[in-house]
mmCIF file of N, CA and C in Angstrom:
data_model
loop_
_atom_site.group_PDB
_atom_site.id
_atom_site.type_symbol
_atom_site.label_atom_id
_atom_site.label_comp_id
_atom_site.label_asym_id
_atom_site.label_seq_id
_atom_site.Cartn_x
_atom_site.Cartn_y
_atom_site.Cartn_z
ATOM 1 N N UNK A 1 -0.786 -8.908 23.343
ATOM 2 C CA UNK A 1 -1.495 -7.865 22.621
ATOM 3 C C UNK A 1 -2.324 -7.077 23.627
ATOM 4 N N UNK A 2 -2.273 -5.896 23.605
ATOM 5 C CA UNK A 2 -3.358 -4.734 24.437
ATOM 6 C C UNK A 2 -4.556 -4.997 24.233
ATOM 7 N N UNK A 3 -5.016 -5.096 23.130
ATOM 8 C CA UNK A 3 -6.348 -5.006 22.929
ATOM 9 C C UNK A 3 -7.021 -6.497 23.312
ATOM 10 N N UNK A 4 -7.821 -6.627 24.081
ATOM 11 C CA UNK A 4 -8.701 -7.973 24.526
ATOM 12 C C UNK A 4 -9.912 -8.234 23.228
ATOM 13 N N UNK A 5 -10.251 -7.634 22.728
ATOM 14 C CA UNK A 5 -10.851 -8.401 21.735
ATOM 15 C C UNK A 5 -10.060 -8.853 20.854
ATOM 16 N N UNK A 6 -9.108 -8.111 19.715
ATOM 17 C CA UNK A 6 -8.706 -8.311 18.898
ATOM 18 C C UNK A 6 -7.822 -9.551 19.344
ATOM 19 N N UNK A 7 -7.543 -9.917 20.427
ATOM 20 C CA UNK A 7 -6.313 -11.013 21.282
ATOM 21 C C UNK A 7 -7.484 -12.216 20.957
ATOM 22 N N UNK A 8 -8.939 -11.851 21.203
ATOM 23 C CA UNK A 8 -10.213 -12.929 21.502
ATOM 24 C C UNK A 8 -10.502 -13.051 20.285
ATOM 25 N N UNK A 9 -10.162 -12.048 19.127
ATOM 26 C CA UNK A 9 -10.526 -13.036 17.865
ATOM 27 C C UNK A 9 -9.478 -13.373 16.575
ATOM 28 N N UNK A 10 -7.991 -12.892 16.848
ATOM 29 C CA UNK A 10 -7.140 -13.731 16.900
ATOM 30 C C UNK A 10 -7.167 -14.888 17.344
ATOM 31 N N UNK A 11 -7.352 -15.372 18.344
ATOM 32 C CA UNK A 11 -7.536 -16.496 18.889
ATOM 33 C C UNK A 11 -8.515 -17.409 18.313
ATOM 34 N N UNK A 12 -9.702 -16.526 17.945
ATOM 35 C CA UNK A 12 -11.113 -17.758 17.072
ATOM 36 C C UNK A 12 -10.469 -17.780 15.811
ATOM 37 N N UNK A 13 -9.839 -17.114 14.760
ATOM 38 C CA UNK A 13 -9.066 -16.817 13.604
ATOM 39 C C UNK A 13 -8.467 -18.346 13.355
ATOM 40 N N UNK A 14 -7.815 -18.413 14.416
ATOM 41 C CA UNK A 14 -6.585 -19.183 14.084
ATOM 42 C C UNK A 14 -7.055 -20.788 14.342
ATOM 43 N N UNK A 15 -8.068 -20.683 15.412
ATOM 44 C CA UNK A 15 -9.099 -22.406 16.164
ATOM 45 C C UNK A 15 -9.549 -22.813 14.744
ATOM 46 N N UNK A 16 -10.393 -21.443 13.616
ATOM 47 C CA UNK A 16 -10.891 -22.046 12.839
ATOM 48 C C UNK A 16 -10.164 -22.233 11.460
ATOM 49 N N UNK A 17 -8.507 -22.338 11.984
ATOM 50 C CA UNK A 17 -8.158 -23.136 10.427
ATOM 51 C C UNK A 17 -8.867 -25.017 10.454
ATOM 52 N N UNK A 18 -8.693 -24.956 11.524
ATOM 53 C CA UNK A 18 -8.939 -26.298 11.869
ATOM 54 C C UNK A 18 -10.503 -26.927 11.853
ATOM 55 N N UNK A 19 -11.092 -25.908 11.412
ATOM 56 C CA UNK A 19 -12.168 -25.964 11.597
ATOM 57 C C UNK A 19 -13.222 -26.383 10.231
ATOM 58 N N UNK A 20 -14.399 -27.343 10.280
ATOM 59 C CA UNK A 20 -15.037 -27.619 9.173
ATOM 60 C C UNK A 20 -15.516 -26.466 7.871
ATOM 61 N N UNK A 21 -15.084 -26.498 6.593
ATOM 62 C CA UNK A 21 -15.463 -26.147 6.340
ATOM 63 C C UNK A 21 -17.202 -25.277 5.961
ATOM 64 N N UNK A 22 -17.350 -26.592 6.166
ATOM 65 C CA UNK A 22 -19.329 -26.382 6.095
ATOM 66 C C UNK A 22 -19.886 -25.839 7.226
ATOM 67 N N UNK A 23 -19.439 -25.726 8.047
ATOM 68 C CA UNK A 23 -19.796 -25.314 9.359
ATOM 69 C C UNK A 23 -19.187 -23.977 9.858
ATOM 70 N N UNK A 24 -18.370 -23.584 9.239
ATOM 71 C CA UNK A 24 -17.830 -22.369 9.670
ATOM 72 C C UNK A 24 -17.563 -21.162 8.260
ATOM 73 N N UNK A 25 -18.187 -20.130 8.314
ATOM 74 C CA UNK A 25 -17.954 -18.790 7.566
ATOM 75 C C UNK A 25 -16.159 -19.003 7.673
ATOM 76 N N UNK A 26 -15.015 -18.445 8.282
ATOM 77 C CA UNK A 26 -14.262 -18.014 8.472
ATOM 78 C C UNK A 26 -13.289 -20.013 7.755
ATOM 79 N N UNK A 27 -13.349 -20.416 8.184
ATOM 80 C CA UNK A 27 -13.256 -22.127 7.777
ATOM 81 C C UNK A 27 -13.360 -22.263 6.268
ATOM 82 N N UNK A 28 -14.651 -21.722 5.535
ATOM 83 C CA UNK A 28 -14.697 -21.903 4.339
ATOM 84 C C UNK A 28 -13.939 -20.936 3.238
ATOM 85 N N UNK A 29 -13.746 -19.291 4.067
ATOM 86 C CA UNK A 29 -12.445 -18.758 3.451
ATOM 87 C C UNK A 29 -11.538 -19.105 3.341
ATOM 88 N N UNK A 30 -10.953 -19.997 4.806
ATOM 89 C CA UNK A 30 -9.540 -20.715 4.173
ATOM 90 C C UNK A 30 -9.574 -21.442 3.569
ATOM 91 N N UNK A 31 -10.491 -22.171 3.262
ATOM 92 C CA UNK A 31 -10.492 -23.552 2.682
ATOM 93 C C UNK A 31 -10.168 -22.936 1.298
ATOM 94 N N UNK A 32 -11.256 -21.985 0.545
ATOM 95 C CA UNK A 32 -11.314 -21.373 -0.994
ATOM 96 C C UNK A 32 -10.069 -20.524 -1.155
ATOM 97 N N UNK A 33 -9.200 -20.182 -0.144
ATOM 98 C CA UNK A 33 -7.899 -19.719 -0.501
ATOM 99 C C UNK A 33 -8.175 -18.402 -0.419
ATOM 100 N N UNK A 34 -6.747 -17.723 -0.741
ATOM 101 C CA UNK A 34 -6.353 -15.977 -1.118
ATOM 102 C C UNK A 34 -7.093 -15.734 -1.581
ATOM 103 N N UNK A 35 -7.152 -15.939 -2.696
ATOM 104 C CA UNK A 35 -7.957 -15.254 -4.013
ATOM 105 C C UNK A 35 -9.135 -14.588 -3.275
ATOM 106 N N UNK A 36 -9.918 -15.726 -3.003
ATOM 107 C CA UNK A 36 -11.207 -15.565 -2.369
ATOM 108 C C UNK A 36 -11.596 -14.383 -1.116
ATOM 109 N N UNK A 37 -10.335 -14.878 0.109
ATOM 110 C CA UNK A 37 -10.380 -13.870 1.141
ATOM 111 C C UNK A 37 -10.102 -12.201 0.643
ATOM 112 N N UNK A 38 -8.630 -12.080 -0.798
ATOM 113 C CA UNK A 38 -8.726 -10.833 -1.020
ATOM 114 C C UNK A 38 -9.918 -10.511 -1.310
ATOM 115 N N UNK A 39 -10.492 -11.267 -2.670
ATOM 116 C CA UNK A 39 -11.544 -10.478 -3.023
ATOM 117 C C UNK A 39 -12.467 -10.188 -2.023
ATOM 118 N N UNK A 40 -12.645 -10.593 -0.684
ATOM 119 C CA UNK A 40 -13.582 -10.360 0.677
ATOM 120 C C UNK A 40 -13.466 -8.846 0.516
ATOM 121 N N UNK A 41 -11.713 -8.914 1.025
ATOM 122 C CA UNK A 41 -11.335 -7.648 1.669
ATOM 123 C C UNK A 41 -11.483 -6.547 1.039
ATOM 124 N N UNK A 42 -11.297 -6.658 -0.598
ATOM 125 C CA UNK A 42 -11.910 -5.358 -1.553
ATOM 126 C C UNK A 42 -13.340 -5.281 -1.253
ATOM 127 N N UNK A 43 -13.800 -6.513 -1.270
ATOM 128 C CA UNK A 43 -15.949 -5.566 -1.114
ATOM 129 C C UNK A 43 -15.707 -5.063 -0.142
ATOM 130 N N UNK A 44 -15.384 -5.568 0.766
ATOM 131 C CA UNK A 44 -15.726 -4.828 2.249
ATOM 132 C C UNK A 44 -14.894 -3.169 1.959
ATOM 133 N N UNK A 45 -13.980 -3.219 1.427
ATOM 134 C CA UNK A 45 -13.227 -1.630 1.503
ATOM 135 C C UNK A 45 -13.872 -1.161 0.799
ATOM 136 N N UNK A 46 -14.498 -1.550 -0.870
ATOM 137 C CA UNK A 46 -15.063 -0.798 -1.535
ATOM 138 C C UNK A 46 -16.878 -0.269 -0.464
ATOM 139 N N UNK A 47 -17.144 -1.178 -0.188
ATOM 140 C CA UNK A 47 -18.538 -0.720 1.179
ATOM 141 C C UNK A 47 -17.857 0.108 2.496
ATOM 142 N N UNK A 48 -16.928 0.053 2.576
ATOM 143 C CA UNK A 48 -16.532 0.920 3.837
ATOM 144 C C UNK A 48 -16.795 2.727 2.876
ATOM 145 N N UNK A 49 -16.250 2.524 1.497
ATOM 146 C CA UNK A 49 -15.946 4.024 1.241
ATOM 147 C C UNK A 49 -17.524 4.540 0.843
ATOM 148 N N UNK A 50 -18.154 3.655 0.521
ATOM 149 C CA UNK A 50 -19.783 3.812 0.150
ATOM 150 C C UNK A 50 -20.285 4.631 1.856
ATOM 151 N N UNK A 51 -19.790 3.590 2.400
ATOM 152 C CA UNK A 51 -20.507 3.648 3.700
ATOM 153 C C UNK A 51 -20.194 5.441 4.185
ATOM 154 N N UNK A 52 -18.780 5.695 3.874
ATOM 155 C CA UNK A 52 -18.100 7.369 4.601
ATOM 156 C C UNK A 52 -18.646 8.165 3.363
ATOM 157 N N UNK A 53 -19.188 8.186 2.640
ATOM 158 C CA UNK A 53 -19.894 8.879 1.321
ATOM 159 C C UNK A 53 -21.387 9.337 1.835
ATOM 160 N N UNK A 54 -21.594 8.141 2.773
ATOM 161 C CA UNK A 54 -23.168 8.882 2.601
ATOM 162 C C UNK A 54 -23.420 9.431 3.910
ATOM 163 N N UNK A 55 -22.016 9.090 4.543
ATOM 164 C CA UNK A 55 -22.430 10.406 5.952
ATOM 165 C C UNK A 55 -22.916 9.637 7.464
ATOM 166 N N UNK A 56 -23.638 8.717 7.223
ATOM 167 C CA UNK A 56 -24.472 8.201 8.493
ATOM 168 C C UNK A 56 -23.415 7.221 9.107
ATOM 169 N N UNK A 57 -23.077 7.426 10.423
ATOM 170 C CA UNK A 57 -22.044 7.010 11.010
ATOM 171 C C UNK A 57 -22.328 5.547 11.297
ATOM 172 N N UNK A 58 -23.440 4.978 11.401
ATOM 173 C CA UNK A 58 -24.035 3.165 11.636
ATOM 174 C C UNK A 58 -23.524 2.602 11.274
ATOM 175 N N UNK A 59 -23.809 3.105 9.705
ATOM 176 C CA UNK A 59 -23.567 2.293 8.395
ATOM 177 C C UNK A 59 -21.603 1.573 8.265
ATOM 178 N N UNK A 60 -21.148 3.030 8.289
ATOM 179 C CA UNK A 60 -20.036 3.007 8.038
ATOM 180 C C UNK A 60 -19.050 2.662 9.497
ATOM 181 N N UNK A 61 -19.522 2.317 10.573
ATOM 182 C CA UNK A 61 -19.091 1.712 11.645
ATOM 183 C C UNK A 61 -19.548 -0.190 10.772
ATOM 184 N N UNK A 62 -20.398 -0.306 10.869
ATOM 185 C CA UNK A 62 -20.330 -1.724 10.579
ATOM 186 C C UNK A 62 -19.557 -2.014 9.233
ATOM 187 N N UNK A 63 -19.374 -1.911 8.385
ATOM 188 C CA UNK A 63 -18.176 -1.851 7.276
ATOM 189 C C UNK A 63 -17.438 -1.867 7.459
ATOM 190 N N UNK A 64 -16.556 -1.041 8.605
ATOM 191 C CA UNK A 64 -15.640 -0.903 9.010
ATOM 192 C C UNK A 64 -14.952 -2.084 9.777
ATOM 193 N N UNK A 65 -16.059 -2.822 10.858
ATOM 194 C CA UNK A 65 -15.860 -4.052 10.890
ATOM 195 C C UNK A 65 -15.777 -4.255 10.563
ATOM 196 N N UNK A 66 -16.597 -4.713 9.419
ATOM 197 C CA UNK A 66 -16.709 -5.461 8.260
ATOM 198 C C UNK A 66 -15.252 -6.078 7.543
ATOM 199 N N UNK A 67 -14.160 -5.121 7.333
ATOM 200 C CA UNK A 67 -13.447 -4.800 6.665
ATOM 201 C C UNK A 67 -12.180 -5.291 7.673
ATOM 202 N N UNK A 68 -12.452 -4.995 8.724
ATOM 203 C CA UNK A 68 -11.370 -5.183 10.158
ATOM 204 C C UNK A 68 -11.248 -6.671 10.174
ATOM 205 N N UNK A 69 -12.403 -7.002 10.466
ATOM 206 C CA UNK A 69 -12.629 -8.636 10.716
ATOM 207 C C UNK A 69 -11.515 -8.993 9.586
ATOM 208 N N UNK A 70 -12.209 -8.876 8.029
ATOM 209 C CA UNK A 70 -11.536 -9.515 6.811
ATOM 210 C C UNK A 70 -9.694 -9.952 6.880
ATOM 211 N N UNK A 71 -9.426 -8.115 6.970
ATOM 212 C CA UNK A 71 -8.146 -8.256 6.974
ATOM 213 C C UNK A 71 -7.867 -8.859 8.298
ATOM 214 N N UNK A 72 -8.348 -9.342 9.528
ATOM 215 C CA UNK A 72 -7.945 -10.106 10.537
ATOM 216 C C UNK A 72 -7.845 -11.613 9.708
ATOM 217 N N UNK A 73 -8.571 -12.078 9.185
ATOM 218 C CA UNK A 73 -8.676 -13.110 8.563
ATOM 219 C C UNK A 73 -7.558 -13.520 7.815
ATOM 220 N N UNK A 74 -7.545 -12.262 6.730
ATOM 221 C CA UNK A 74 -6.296 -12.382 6.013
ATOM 222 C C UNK A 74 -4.807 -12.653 6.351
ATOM 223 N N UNK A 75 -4.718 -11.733 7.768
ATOM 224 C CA UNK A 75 -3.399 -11.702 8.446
ATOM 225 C C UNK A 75 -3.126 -13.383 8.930
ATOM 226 N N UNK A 76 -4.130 -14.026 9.564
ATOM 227 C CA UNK A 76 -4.257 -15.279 9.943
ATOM 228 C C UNK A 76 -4.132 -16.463 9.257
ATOM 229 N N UNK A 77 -4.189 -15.645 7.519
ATOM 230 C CA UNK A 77 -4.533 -16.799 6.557
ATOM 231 C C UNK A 77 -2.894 -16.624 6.324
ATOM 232 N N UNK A 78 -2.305 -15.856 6.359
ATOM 233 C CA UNK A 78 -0.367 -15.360 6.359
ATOM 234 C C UNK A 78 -0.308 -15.721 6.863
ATOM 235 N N UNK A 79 -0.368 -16.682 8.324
ATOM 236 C CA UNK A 79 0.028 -16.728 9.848
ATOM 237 C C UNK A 79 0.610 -15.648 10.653
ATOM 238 N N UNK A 80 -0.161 -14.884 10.336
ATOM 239 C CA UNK A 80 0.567 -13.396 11.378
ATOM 240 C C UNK A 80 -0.891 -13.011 11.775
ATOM 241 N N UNK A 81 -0.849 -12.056 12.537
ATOM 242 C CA UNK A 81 -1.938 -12.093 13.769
ATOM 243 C C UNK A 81 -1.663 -9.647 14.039
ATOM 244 N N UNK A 82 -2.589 -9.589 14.231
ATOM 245 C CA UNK A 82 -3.191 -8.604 14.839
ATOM 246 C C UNK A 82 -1.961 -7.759 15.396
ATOM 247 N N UNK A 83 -1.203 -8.441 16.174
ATOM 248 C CA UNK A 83 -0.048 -7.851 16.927
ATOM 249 C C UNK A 83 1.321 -7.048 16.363
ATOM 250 N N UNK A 84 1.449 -7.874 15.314
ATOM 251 C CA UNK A 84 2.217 -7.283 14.380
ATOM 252 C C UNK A 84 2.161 -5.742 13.674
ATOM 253 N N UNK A 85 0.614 -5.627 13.308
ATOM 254 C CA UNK A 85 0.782 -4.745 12.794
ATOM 255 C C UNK A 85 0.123 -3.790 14.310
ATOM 256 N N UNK A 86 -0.615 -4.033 14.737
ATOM 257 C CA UNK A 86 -0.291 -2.910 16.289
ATOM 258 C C UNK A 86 1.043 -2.621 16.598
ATOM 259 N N UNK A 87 2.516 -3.537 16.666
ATOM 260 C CA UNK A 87 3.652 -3.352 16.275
ATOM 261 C C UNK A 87 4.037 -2.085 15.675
ATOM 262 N N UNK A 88 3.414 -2.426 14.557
ATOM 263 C CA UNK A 88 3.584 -1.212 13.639
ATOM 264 C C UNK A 88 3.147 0.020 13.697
ATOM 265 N N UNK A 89 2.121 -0.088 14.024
ATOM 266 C CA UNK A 89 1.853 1.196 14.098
ATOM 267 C C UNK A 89 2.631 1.689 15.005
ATOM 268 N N UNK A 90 2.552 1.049 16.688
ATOM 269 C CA UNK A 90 3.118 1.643 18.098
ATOM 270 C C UNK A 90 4.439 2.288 17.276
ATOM 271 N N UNK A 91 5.245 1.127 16.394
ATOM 272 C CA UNK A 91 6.685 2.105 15.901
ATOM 273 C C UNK A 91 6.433 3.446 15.404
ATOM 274 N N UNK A 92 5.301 3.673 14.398
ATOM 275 C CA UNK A 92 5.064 5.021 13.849
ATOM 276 C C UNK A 92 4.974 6.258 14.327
ATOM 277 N N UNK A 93 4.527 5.746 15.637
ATOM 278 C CA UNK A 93 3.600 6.934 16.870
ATOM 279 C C UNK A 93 4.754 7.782 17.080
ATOM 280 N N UNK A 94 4.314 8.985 16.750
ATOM 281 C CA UNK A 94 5.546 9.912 16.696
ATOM 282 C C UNK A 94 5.917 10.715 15.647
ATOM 283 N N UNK A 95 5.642 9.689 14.819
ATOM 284 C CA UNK A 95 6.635 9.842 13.084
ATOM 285 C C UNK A 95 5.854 10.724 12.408
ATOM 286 N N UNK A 96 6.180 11.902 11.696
ATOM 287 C CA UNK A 96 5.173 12.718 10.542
ATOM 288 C C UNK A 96 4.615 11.299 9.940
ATOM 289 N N UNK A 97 3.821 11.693 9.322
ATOM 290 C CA UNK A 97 3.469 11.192 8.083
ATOM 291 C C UNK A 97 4.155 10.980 7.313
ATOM 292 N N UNK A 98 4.429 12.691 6.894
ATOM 293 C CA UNK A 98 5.870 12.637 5.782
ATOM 294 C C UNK A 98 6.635 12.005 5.858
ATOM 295 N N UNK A 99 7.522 11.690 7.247
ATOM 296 C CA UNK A 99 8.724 11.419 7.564
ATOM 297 C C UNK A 99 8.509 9.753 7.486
ATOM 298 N N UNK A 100 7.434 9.286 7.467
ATOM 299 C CA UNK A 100 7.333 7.587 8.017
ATOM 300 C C UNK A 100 7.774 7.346 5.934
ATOM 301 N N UNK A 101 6.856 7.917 5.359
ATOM 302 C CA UNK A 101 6.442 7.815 4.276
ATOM 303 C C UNK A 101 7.802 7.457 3.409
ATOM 304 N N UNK A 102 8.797 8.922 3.740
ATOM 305 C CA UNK A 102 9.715 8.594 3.184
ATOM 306 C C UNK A 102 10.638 7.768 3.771
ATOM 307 N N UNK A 103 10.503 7.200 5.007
ATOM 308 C CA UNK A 103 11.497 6.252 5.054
ATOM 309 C C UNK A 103 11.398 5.105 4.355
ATOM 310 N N UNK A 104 9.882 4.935 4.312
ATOM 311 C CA UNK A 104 9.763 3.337 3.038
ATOM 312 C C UNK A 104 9.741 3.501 1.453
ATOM 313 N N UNK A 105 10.803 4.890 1.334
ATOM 314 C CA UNK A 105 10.733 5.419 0.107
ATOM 315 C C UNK A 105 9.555 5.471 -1.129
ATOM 316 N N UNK A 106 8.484 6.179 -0.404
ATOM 317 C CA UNK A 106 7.551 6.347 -1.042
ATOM 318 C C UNK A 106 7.433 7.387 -0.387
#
């Protein structure tokens, strides 16, 4: 993966399946399952759009983490990792919008 953080917390992602629940934030999402991590990933998106509403760039930089982290979590809780969808995108680079859009027939 290019990116050195996202490689550095992929890497903590995945140490803490193994990891105590009681002792670890990221540990006790897996433990409580999907359900739980989606519903993470909606607050955090529904606070990311709060956050680009009111303008002040702080706010809505940390949400944004906020929200990054989650779905890192999520991808990890799939066993897929960060790279994949950098994957994805790198394939897009290029592509209209339009044109990506309709190839996944939407």
């Amino acid at each position: 993966m290019s990116d050195p953080v996202l490689a550095q917390l992929a890497q903590v992602l995945e140490a803490r399946k193994g990891a105590d629940p009681e002792g670890s934030y990221v540990a006790s999402l897996y433990d409580r399952g999907l359900d739980v991590i989606l519903k993470k990933v909606g607050e955090e998106a529904a606070e990311t759009l709060i956050a680009a509403k009111n303008g002040d760039p702080d706010p809505l930089i940390h949400e944004l983490a906020d929200l990054w982290f989650h779905t890192l979590v999520l991808l990890a809780h799939q066993g897929l990792g960060p790279e994949r969808v950098l994957a994805e995108l790198e394939r897009r680079f290029g592509l209209s919008g339009l044109e990506e859009k309709a190839r996944r027939g939407g």
